[in-house]
Each structure stands twice: as structure tokens, then as C-alpha cells.
CSV table of C-alpha atoms in Angstrom, one decimal:
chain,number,residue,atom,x,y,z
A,2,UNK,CA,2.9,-77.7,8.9
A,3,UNK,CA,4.1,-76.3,5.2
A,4,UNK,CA,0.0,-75.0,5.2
A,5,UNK,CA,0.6,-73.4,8.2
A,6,UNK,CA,3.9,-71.6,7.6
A,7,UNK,CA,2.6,-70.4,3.9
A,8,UNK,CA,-0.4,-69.1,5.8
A,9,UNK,CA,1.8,-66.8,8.5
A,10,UNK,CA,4.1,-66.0,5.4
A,11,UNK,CA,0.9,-64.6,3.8
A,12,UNK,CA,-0.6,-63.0,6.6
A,13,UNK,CA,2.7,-61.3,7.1
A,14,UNK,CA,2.8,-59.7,3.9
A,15,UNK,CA,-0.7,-58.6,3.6
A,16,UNK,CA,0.3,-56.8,7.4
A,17,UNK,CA,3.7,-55.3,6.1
A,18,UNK,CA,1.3,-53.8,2.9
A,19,UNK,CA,-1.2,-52.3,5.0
A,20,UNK,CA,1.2,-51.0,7.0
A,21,UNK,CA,3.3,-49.7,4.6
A,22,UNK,CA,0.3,-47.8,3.1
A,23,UNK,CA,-0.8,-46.3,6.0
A,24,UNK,CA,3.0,-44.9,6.4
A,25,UNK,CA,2.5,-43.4,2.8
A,26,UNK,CA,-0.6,-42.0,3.7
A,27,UNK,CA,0.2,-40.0,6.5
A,28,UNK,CA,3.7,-38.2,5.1
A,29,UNK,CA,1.3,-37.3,1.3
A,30,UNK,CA,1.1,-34.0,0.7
A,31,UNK,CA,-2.5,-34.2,0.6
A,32,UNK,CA,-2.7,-35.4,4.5
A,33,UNK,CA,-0.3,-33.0,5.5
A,34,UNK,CA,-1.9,-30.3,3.5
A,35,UNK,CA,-3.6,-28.5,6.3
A,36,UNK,CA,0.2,-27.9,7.7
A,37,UNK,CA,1.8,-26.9,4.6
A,38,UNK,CA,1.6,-23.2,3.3
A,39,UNK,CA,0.3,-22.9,0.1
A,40,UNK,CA,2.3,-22.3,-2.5
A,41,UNK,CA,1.5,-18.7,-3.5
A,42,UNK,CA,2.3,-18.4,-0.1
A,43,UNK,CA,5.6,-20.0,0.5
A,44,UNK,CA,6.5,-18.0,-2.8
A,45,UNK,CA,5.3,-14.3,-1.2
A,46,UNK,CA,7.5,-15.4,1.8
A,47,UNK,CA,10.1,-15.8,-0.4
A,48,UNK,CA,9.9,-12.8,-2.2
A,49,UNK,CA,10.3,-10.5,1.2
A,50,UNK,CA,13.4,-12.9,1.2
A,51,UNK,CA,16.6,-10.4,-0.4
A,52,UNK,CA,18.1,-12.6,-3.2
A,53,UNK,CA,22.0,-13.9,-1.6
A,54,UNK,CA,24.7,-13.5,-3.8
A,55,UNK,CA,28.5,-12.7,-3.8
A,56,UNK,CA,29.5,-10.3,-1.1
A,57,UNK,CA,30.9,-7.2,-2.2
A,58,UNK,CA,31.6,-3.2,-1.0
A,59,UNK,CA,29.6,-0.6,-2.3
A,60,UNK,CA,29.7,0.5,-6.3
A,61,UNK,CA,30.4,4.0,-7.0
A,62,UNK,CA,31.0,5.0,-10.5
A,63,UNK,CA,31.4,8.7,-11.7
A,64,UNK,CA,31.9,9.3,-15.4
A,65,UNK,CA,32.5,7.4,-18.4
A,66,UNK,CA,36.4,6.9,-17.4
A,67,UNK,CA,35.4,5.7,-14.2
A,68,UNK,CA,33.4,3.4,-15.3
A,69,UNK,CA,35.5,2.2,-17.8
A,70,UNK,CA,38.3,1.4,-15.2
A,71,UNK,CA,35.5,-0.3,-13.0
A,72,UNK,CA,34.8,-2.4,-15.7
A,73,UNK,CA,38.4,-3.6,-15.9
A,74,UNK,CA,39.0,-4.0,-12.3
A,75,UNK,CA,35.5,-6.2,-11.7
A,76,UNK,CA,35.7,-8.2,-14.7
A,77,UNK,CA,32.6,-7.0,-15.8
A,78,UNK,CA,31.8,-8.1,-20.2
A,79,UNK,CA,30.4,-5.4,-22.1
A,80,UNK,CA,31.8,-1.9,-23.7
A,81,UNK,CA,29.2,0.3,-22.6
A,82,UNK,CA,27.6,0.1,-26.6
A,83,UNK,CA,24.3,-0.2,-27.0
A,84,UNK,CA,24.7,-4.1,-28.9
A,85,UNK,CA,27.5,-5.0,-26.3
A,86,UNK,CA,26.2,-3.4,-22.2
A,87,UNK,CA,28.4,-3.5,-19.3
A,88,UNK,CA,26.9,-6.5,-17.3
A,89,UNK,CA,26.8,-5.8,-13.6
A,90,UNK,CA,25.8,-9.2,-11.6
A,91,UNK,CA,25.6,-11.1,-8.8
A,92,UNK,CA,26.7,-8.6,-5.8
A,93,UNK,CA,25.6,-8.4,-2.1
A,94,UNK,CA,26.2,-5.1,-0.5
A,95,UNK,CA,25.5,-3.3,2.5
A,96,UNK,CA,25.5,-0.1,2.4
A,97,UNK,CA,26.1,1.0,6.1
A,98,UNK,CA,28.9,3.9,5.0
A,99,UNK,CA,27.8,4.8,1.7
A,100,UNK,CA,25.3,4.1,-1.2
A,101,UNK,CA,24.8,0.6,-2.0
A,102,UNK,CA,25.2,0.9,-6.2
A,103,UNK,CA,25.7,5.0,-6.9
A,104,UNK,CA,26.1,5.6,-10.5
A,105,UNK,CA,26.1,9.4,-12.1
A,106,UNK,CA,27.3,11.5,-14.7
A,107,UNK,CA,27.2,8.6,-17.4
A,108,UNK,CA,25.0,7.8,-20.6
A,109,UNK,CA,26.9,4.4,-21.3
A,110,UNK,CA,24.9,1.2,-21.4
A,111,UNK,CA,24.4,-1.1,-18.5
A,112,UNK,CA,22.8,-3.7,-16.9
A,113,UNK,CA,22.8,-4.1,-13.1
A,114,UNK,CA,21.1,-7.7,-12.0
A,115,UNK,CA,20.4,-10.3,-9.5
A,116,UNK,CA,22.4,-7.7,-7.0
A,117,UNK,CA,20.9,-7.0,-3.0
A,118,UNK,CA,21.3,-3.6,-1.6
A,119,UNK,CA,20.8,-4.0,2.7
A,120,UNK,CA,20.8,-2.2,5.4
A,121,UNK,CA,21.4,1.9,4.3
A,122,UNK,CA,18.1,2.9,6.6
A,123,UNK,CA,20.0,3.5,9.6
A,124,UNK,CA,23.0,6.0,8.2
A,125,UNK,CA,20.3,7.3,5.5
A,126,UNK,CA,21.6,5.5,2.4
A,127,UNK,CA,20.1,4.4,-0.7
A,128,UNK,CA,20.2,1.0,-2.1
A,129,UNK,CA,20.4,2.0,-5.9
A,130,UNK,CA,21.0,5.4,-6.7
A,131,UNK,CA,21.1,6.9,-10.4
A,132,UNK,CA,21.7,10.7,-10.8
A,133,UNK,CA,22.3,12.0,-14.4
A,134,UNK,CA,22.5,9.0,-15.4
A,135,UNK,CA,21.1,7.7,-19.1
A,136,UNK,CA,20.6,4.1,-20.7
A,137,UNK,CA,21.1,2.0,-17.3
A,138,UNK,CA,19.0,-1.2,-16.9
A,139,UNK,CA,18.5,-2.4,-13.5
A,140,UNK,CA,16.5,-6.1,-13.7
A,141,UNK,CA,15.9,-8.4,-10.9
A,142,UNK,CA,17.3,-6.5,-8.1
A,143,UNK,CA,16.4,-6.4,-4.3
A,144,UNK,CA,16.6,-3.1,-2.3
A,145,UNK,CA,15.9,-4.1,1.4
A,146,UNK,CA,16.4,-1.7,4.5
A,147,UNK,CA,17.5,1.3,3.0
A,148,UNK,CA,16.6,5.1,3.4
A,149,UNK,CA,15.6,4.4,-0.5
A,150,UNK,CA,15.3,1.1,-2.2
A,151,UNK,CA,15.5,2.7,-5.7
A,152,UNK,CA,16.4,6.3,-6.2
A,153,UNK,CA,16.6,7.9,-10.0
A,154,UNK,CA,17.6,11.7,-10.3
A,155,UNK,CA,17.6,13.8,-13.6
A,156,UNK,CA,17.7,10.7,-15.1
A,157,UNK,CA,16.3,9.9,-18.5
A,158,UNK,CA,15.9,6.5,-20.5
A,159,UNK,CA,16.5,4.0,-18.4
A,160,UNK,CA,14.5,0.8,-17.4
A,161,UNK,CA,13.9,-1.2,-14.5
A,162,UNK,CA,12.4,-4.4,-14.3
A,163,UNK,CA,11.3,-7.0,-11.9
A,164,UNK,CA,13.2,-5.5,-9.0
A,165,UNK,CA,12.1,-5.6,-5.3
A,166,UNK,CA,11.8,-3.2,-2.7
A,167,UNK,CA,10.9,-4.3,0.6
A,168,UNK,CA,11.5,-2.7,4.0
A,169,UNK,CA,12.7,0.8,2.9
A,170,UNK,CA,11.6,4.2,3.9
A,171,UNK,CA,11.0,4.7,0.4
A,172,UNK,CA,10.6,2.0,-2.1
A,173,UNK,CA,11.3,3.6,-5.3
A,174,UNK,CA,11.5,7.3,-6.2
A,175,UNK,CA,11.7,9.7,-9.6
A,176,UNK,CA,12.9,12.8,-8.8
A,177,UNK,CA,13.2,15.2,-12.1
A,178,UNK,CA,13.7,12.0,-14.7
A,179,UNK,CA,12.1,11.6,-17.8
A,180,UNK,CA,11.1,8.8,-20.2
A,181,UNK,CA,12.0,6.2,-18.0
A,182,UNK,CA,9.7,2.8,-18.1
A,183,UNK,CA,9.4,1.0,-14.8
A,184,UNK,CA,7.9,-2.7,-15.1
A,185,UNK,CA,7.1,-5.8,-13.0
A,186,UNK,CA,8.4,-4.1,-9.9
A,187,UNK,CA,7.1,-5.2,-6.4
A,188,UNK,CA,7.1,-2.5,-3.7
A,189,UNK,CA,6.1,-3.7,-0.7
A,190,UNK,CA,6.5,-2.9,3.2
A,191,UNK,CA,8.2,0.3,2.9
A,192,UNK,CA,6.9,3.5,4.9
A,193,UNK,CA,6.2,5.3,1.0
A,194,UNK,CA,5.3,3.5,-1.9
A,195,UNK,CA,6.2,4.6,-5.8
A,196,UNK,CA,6.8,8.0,-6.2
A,197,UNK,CA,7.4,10.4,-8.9
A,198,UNK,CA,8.6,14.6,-8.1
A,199,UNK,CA,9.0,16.4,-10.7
A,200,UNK,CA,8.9,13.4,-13.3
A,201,UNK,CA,7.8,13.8,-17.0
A,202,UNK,CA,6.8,11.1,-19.5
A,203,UNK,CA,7.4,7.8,-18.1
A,204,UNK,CA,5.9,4.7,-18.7
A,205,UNK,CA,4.6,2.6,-15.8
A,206,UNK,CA,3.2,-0.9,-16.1
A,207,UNK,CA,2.6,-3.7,-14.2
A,208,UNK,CA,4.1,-3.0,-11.0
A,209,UNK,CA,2.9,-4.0,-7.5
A,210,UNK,CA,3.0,-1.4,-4.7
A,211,UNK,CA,1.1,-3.5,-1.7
A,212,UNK,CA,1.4,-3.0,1.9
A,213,UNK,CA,3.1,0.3,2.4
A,214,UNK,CA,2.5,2.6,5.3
A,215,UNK,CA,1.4,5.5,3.2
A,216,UNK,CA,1.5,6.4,-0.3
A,217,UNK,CA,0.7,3.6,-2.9
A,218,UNK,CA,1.6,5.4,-6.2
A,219,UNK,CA,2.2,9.3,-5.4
A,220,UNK,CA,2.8,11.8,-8.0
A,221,UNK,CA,3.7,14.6,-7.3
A,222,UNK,CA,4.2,18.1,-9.8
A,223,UNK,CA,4.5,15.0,-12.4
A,224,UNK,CA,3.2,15.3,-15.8
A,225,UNK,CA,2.2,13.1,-19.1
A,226,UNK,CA,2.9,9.8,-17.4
A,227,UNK,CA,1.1,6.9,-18.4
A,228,UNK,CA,0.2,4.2,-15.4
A,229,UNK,CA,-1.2,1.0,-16.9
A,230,UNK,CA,-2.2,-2.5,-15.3
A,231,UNK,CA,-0.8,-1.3,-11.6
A,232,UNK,CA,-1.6,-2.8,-8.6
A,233,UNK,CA,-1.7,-1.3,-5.3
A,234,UNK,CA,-3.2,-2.3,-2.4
A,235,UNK,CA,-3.2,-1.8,1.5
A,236,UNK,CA,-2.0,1.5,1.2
A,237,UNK,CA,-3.0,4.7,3.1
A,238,UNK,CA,-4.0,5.5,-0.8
A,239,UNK,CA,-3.8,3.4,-4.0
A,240,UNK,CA,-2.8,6.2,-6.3
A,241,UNK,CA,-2.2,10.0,-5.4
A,242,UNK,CA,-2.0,12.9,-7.6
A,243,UNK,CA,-0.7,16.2,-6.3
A,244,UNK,CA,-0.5,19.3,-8.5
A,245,UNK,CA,0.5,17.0,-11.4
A,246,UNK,CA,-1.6,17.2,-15.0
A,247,UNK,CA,-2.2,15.2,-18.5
A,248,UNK,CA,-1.4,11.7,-17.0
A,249,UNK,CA,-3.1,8.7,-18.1
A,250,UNK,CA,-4.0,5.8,-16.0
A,251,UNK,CA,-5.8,3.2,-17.3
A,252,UNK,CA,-6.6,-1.0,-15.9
A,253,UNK,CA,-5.7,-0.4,-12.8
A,254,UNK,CA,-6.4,-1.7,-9.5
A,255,UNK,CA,-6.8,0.4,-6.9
A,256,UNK,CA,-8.6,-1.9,-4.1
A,257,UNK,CA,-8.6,-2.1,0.0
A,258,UNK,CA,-6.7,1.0,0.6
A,259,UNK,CA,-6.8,2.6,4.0
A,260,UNK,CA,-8.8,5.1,2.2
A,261,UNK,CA,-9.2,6.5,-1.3
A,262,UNK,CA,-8.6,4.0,-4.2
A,263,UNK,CA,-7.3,7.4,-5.9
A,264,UNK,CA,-7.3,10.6,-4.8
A,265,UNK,CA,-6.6,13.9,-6.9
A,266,UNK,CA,-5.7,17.2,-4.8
A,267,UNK,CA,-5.2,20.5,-7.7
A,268,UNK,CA,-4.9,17.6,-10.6
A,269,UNK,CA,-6.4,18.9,-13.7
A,270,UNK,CA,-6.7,17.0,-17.3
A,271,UNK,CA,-5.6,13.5,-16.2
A,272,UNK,CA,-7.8,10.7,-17.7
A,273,UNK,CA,-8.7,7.7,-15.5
A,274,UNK,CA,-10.1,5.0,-17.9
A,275,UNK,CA,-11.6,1.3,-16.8
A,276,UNK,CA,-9.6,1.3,-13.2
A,277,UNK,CA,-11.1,-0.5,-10.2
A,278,UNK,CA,-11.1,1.1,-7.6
A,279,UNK,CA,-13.4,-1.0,-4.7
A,280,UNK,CA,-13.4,-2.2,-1.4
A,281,UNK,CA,-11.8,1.0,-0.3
A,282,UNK,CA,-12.3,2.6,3.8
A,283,UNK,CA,-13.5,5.9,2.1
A,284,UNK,CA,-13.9,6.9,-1.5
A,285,UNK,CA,-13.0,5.4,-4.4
A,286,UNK,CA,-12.2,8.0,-6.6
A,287,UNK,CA,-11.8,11.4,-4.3
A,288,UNK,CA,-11.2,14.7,-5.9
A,289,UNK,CA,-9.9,17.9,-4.5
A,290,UNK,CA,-10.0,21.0,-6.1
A,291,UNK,CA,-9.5,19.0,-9.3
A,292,UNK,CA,-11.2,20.2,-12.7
A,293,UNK,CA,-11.1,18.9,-16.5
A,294,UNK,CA,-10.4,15.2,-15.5
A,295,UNK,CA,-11.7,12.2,-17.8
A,296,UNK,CA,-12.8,9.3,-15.7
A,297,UNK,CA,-14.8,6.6,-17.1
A,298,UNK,CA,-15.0,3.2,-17.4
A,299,UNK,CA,-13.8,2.7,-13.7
A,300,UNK,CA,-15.7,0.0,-11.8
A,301,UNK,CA,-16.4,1.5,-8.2
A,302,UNK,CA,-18.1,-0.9,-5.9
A,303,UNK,CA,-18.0,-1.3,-2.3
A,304,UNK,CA,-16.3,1.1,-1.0
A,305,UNK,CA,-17.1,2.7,2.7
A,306,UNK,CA,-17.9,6.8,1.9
A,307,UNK,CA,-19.3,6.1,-1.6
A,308,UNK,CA,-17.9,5.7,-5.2
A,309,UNK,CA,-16.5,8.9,-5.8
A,310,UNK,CA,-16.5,12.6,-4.3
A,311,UNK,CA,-15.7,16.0,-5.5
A,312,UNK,CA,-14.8,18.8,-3.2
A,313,UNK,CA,-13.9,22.9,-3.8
A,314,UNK,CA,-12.6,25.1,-1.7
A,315,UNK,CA,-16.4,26.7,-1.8
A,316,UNK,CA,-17.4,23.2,-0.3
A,317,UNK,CA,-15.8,24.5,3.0
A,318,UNK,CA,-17.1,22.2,6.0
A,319,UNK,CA,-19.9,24.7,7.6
A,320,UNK,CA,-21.7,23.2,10.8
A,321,UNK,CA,-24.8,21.7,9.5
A,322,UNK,CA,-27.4,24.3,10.8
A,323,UNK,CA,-30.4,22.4,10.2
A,324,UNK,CA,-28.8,19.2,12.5
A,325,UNK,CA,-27.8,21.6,15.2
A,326,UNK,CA,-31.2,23.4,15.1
A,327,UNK,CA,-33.1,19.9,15.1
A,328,UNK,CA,-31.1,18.5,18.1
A,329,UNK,CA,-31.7,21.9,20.5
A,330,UNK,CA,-35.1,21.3,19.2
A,331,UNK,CA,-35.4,18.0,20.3
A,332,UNK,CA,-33.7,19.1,23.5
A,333,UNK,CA,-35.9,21.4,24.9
A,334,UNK,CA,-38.7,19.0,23.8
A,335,UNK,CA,-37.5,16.8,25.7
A,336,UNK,CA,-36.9,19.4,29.4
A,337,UNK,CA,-40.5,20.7,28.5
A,338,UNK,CA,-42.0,17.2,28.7
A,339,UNK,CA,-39.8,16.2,31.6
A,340,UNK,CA,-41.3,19.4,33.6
A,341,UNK,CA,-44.1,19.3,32.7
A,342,UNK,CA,-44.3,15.3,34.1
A,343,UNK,CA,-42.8,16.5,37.0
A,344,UNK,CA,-45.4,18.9,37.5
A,345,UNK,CA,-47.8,16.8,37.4
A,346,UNK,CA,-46.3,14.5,40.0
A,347,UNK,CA,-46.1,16.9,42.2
A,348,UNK,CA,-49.6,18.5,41.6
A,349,UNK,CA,-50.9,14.4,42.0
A,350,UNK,CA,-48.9,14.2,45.0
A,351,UNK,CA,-49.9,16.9,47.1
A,352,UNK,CA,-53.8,16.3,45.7
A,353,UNK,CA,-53.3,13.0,47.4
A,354,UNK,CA,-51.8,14.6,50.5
A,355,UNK,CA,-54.9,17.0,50.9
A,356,UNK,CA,-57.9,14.0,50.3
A,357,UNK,CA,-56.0,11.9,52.9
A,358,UNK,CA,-56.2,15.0,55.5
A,359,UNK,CA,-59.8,15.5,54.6
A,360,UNK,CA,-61.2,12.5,56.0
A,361,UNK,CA,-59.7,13.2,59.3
A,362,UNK,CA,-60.7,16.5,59.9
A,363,UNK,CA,-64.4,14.9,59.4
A,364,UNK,CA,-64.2,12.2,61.5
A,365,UNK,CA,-62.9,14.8,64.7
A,366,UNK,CA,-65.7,17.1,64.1
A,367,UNK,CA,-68.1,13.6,64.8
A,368,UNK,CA,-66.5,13.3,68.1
A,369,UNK,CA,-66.9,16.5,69.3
């Protein structure tokens, strides 16, 4: 009896433990693997996520004095020194009656971060807005739903880095600003990418424009900027230069644009050195009316029209003659064969008609 009771105690155990790891099994990340997102995945969805944080109203800050008393009222550390910044954090705003963060008329050191700017699109307000504004540092922002995500105007020396734009009209726009350096932003889903009008001698690395509507990068009357190790993808074009000169762009990636990887329109003297630009619906390197331009280096592989184009006003479209005279040729080939068939269908047919009547105009002579 004792051998028999150890014998279901031990079959009991050995049941529970194959059990047990059959349970295990089936909740391991590796069985469960093929319904889990990946993680680079779970981390893009993520990103498109705006970063929550304290609510607050909108910023506006106009001057050094205003800024100063802003500083009191919001507890914010700093001075505005170079060695001591005003530290502007942690602030969810929506900016439904005004600009989310509007800053002008200052050159006192700041630093906005880990602040969301929502929801401006409708009423046609910006998310961050700089205008004459020098020595502001905006780091780990998120601009979501908003006419712009990140507007700078006649501004000089100021830096942003790592901030998000997602789901603007704009993502993020120079307008007259100088010597600005823009790094490790992501610009995705907007209508227009990264944009510079107007903008002189900034410094551009880094950055990710994917997925917008339109422009990728877009310069516009910009010149001496240097664009380095930029991404941009998905676009309607990776990078666009328009009437802008002397700009340098150099390791970047310009791949599976809508259609040109870059395209230059009146761009003269800009250097394009070791870009890819591949897998592209047209061209990947497209030049219009463009003259005096450096490009080597680039890898151009795979894209749909070719590797790279050049086009002049003297280029203009004419019908091509020789097609149009080949296919009338070809055309009135083809009626002159078709007659001349149906000629001779009709010439067989009535021959056959006339030795069919033959025979019996013979045989009625024979009876007679």
C-alpha cells in the first residue's frame, strides 16, 4: 500500500511538472513572438506618441523684461547667462487660441524641453515659434497637430535637438535665420517636411524627415548650408533645392521617394558628395536648369527613370517626329494591306461566282 501511494505521489509530480512547463511555454516571448510587435516597432509607435507632461496655457514671452518676470512667476532656474540658462520643462499645451511656446525679441539663453505643443492646425497656430530670437535651445520637444510644428524667424544661433514633429502642416521651418544647427530631429507625417526660406549658414545633421506628403528637405532662396547624414524618405522628394546656391550636402540618404531622391530647379554651385540616392519612382539626382554643381561620390542604384537627369530650358518637350512619322507609317501599312486583302477576297469571290455559273450554262446548251 505505502508502494502504491509513493507511486501516485510520484506520478503526480512528474504531471504537475509537465504541465507546468507547458504553461511556461505557451506565455514565452518566443511562442508569442509572432503576436508581439517588434521592438523597433513598438518604439516608432511610440514616437508618433506626443510626450504627456504637466498641463499648462500657452508661453508668450516678448523681451528680456518679459522674460525675466516669466521666469519669476513659473519658477523656472537660470538667469538667462550663458553658464546659468533659463530652463523651460515639462509643459503640455494646446494651442487652440494662440501659439503654443512664442518667444521674440530676446538673445537671453534658454532651454525649452520635454514640452508638447497640440492641436494649433485648426485655428492656424504654431507649436513653437521663435522670431528674432538668439541663443534658445529647444531639446526633446514634440510639435503635434499644428499649422507648424517648429517655426524660427530672423533668428540666429540657436539649436534644436531631438525634437518631434508629427502631424503638422509643416514640420519645421527657417524663414530668414542664420547659423542655426538642427540635429536628431524626426519629421514625420506632416503635409511639408524641413524647410528653409531665405535661410543662410546653418548646420543640419542627422535628422529624419520620413513620411511627409510633399517636400522631404526643401530649400528654398537658401544659401551656404551644410546638410550632413540626413535621412528622408517617402517623400514626394528626398531633398529640394530651389533658387538656392553654395550648399553642401554630403552622406545622405535620399531613398524611396515618390520621385526624385534630389532634385535641383535654378540651383547653381551646390556640392552633392557620397549621398544615396536609390530606389527612387523617378530620378535620383534630377536637375533643372541647374549649372556649376559638384556631385560625386553619390551611389545611384535602382531608381525607376534612371540615375540622374539634366534638363534646360532648350530641352523643351517637342513631339517626337520620328515616333509620330513611324506610327502613320505603320498605319497606312497596315489600311493598304487590309485593302488590298479585301480586294482580293472579293476578286476570289466573284471568280468563284462566275466558274459556278459556267458549268450551267453548258449543261442547258446539251439539252437543247
Amino acid at each position: 500500500m505505502r508502494n502504491k501511494n509513493t507511486s501516485v505521489l510520484l506520478f503526480t509530480l512528474i504531471y504537475s511538472m509537465l504541465i507546468g512547463g507547458y504553461l511556461l511555454f505557451l506565455i514565452s516571448p518566443r511562442f508569442l513572438g509572432a503576436n508581439m510587435a517588434p521592438i523597433e516597432d513598438i518604439f516608432y509607435q511610440n514616437s508618433k506618441i506626443p510626450k504627456i507632461s504637466a498641463f499648462n496655457e500657452s508661453l508668450f514671452i516678448d523681451g528680456k523684461d518679459t522674460f525675466a518676470a516669466k521666469a519669476i512667476s513659473e519658477g523656472w532656474s537660470g538667469d538667462g547667462s550663458l553658464n546659468d540658462p533659463y530652463i523651460i520643462e515639462n509643459y503640455e499645451i494646446y494651442a487652440t487660441i494662440e501659439h503654443g511656446v512664442h518667444i521674440r525679441n530676446t538673445d537671453l539663453h534658454f532651454i525649452i524641453r520635454n514640452t508638447t505643443v497640440n492641436d494649433g492646425k485648426l485655428n492656424n497656430y504654431y507649436g513653437f515659434y521663435f522670431e528674432n530670437v538668439t541663443h534658445g535651445r529647444l531639446e526633446d520637444n514634440t510639435a503635434y497637430n499644428n499649422q507648424y510644428g517648429f517655426y524660427l524667424k530672423n533668428s540666429f544661433n540657436n539649436t534644436l535637438i531631438a525634437n518631434t514633429a508629427i502631424g503638422n502642416t509643416n514640420g519645421l521651418t527657417l524663414n530668414c535665420s542664420y547659423f542655426n544647427i538642427l540635429t536628431a530631429n524626426i519629421i514625420t507625417d506632416n503635409r511639408h517636411g524641413f524647410s528653409l526660406e531665405s535661410s543662410y549658414n546653418n548646420t543640419i545633421s542627422g535628422n529624419e524627415v520620413i513620411d511627409n506628403t510633399y517636400l522631404g528637405f526643401y530649400l528654398s532662396s537658401s544659401y551656404n548650408n551644410t546638410l550632413t547624414e540626413n535621412l528622408a524618405t517617402w517623400n514626394l522628394n528626398g531633398f529640394t533645392l530651389s533658387y538656392s546656391d553654395l550648399n553642401t550636402f554630403s552622406n545622405n540618404t535620399a531613398n524611396n521617394n515618390d520621385q526624385h531622391g534630389f532634385r535641383l530647379l535654378s540651383s547653381h554651385y551646390n556640392n552633392l558628395i557620397e549621398n544615396s540616392a536609390s530606389y527612387n519612382q523617378k530620378y535620383g539626382i534630377y536637375l533643372e536648369e541647374s549649372t556649376f554643381n559638384v556631385i560625386t561620390g553619390n551611389i545611384l542604384e535602382d531608381n525607376g527613370w534612371g540615375a540622374i537627369y539634366e534638363k534646360f530650358t532648350d530641352d523643351t518637350d517637342y513631339p517626337d517626329v520620328f515616333l509620330i512619322a513611324a506610327i502613320i507609317f505603320i498605319y497606312y501599312n497596315i489600311i493598304a494591306l487590309l485593302s488590298i486583302i479585301l480586294i482580293k477576297l472579293m476578286f476570289f469571290i466573284k471568280r468563284k461566282n462566275i466558274k459556278s455559273f459556267i458549268p450551267k450554262l453548258s449543261l442547258k446548251k446539251r439539252k437543247e
